[in-house]
GROMACS .gro file of C-alpha atoms in nm:
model
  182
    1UNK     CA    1  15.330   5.944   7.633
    2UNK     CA    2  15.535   6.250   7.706
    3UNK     CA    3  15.516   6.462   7.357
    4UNK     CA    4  15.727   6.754   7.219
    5UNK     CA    5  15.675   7.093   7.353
    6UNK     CA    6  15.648   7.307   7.051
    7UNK     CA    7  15.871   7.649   7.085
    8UNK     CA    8  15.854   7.983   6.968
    9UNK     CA    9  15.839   8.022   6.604
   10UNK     CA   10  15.614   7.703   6.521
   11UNK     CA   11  15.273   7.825   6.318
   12UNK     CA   12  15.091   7.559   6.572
   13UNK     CA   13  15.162   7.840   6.866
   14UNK     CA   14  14.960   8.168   6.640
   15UNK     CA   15  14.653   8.009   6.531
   16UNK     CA   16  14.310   7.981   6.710
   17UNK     CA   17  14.186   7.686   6.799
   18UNK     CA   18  13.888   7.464   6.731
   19UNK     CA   19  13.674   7.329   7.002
   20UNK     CA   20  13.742   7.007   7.127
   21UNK     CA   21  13.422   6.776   6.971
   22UNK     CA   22  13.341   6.628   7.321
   23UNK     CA   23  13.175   6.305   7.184
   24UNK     CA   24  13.587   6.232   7.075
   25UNK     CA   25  13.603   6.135   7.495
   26UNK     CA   26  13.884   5.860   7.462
   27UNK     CA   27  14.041   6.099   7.238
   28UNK     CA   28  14.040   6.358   7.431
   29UNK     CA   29  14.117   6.217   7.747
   30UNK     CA   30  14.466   6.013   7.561
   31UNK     CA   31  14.549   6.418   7.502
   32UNK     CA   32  14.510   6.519   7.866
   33UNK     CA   33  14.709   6.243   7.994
   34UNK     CA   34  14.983   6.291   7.775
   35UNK     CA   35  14.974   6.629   7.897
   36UNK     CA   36  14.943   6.630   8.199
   37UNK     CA   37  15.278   6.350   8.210
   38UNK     CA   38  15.467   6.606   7.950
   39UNK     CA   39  15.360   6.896   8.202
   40UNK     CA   40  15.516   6.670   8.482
   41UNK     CA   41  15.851   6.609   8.335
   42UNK     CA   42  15.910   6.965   8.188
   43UNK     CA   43  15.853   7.086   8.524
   44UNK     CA   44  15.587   7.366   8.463
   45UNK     CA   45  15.253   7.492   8.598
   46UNK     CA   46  15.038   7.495   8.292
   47UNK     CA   47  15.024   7.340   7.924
   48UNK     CA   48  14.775   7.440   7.624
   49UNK     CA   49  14.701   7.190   7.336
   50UNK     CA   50  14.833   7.390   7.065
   51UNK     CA   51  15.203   7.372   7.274
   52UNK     CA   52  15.225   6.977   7.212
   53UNK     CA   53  15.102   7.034   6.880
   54UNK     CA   54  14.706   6.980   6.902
   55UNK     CA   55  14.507   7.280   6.761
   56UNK     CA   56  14.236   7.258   6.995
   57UNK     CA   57  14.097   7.430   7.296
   58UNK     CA   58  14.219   7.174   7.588
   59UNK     CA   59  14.431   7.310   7.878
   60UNK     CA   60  14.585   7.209   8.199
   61UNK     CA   61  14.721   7.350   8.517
   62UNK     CA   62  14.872   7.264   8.792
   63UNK     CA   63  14.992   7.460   9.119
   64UNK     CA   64  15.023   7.205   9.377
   65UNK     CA   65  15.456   7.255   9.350
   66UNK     CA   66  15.428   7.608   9.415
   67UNK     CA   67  15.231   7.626   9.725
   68UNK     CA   68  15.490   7.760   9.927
   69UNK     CA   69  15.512   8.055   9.717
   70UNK     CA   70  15.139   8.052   9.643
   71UNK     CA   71  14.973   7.855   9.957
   72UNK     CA   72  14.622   7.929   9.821
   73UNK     CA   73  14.717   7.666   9.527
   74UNK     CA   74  14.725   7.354   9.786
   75UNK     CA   75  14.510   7.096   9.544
   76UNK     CA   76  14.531   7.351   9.265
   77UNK     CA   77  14.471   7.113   8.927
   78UNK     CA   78  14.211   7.191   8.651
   79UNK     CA   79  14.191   7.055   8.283
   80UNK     CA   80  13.963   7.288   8.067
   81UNK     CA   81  13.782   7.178   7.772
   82UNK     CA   82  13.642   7.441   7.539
   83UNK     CA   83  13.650   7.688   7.781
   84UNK     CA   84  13.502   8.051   7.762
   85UNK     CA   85  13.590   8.329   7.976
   86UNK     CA   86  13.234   8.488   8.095
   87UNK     CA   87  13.343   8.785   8.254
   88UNK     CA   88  13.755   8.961   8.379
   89UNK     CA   89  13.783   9.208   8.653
   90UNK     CA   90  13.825   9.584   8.539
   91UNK     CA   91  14.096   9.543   8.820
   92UNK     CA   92  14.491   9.453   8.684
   93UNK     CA   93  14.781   9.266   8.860
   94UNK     CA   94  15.104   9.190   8.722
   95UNK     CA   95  15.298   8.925   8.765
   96UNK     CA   96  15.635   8.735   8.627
   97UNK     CA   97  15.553   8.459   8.386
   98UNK     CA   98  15.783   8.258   8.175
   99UNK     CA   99  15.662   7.941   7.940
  100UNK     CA  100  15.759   7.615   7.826
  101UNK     CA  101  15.715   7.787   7.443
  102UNK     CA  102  15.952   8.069   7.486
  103UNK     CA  103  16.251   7.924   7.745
  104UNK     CA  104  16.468   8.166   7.900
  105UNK     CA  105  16.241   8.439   7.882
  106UNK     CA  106  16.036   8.554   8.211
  107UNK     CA  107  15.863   8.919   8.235
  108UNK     CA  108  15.633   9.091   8.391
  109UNK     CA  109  15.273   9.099   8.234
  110UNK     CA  110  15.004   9.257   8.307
  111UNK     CA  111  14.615   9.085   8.304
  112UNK     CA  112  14.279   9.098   8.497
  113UNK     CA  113  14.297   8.999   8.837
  114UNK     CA  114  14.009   8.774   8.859
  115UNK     CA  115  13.817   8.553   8.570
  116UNK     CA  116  13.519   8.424   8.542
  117UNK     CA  117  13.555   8.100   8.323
  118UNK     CA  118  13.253   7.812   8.179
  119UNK     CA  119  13.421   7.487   8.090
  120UNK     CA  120  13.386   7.106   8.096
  121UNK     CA  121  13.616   6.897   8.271
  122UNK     CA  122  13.779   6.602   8.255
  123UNK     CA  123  13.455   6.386   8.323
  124UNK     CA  124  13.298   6.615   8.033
  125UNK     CA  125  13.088   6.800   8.318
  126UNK     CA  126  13.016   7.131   8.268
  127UNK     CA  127  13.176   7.389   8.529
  128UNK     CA  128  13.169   7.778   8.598
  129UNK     CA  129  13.447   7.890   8.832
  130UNK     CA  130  13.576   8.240   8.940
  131UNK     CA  131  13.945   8.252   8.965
  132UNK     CA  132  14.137   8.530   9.142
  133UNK     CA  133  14.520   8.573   9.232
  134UNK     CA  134  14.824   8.325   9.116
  135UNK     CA  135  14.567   8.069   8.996
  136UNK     CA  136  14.352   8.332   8.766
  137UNK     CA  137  14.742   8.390   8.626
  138UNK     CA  138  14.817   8.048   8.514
  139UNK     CA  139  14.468   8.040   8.327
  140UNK     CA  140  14.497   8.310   8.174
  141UNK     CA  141  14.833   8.233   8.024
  142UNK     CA  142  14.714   7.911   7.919
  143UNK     CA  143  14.405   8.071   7.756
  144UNK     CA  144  14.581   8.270   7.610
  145UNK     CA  145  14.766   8.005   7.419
  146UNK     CA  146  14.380   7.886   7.242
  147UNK     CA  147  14.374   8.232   7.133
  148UNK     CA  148  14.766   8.218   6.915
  149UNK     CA  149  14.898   8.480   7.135
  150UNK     CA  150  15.207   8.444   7.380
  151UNK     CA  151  15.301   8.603   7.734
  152UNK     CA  152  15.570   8.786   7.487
  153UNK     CA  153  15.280   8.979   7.281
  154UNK     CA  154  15.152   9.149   7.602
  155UNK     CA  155  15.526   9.304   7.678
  156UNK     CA  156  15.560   9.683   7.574
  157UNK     CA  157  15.771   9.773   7.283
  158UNK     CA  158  16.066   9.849   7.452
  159UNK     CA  159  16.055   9.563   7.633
  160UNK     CA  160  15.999   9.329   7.316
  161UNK     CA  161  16.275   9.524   7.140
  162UNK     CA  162  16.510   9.394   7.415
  163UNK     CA  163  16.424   9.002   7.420
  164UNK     CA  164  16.386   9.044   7.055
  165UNK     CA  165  16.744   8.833   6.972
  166UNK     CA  166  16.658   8.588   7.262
  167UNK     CA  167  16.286   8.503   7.079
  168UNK     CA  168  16.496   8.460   6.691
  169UNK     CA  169  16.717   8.230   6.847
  170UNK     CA  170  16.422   8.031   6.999
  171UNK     CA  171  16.284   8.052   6.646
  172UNK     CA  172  16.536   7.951   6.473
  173UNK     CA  173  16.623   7.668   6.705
  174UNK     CA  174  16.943   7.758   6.864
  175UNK     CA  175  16.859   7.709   7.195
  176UNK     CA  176  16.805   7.386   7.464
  177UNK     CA  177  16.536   7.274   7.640
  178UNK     CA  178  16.518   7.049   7.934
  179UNK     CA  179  16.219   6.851   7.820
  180UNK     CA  180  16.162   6.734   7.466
  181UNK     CA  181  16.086   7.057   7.204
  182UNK     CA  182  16.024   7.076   6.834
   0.00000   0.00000   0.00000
């Protein structure tokens, strides 16, 4: 079932989020479908629970459509359950990100360049996996989400000053999406 994608503004989007109770499998799995087919028709890379509305700590990404940009992301799909970063690089990269949550808005943000993350996946396995370059980005953001905080909260002032009529519109619902938004 292809759900809403909640935008900027919604309470769902700033609050962290429980773990997933992994003996709720059918449960959880229904959730990662519908996902993974709302992911597919709003065309993005990456989806958090808490952006279709579900406060808990499931996420999903996806790179295989951007491996001519990034070829390293050939096969690049993960769904993380409850998952824990274990260690982040002292080193930074930036990079441009933009989000289903916030549409219209891309910048550049700055994070660690490589992650160590411990999660289960979709067969409820438990899985430790370093992540480096455009994939460690799209985990991140999606982490991120499980945490209430948005690509727009690592900006610099100035920088947040000058989106800052782009994110009340969002907010206050005077903008389009197109893929289903609440």
């Amino acid at each position: 079932m292809i759900l809403p994608i909640y935008l900027y503004g919604q309470e769902v989007l700033r609050k962290a989020d429980a773990e997933a109770d992994l003996t709720k499998k059918d449960e959880i799995l229904q959730l990662v479908s519908d996902m993974k087919e709302t992911l597919k028709v709003a065309d993005g890379c990456g989806l958090a629970a808490p952006q279709v509305g579900v406060p808990l700590r499931i996420l999903i990404v996806d790179g295989t459509e951007m491996t001519e940009t990034y070829p390293e992301l050939k096969d690049f799909r993960r769904t993380m359950i409850n998952p824990v970063v274990l260690e982040e690089s002292a080193e930074k990269c930036t990079y441009q990100e933009g989000c289903l949550s916030v549409p219209g808005i891309y910048a550049d943000v700055v994070r660690p360049s490589k992650i160590k993350v411990e999660y289960y996946d979709e067969n409820f396995e438990k899985q430790v996996e370093v992540f480096d370059r455009f994939a460690c980005r799209m985990v991140q953001h999606e982490l991120a989400h499980l945490d209430g905080k948005l690509f727009v909260d690592e900006l610099p002032p100035i920088r947040k000053k000058l989106i800052s009529k782009k994110l009340q519109n969002i907010a206050a619902g005077k903008t389009r999406t197109r893929y289903r938004s609440k």
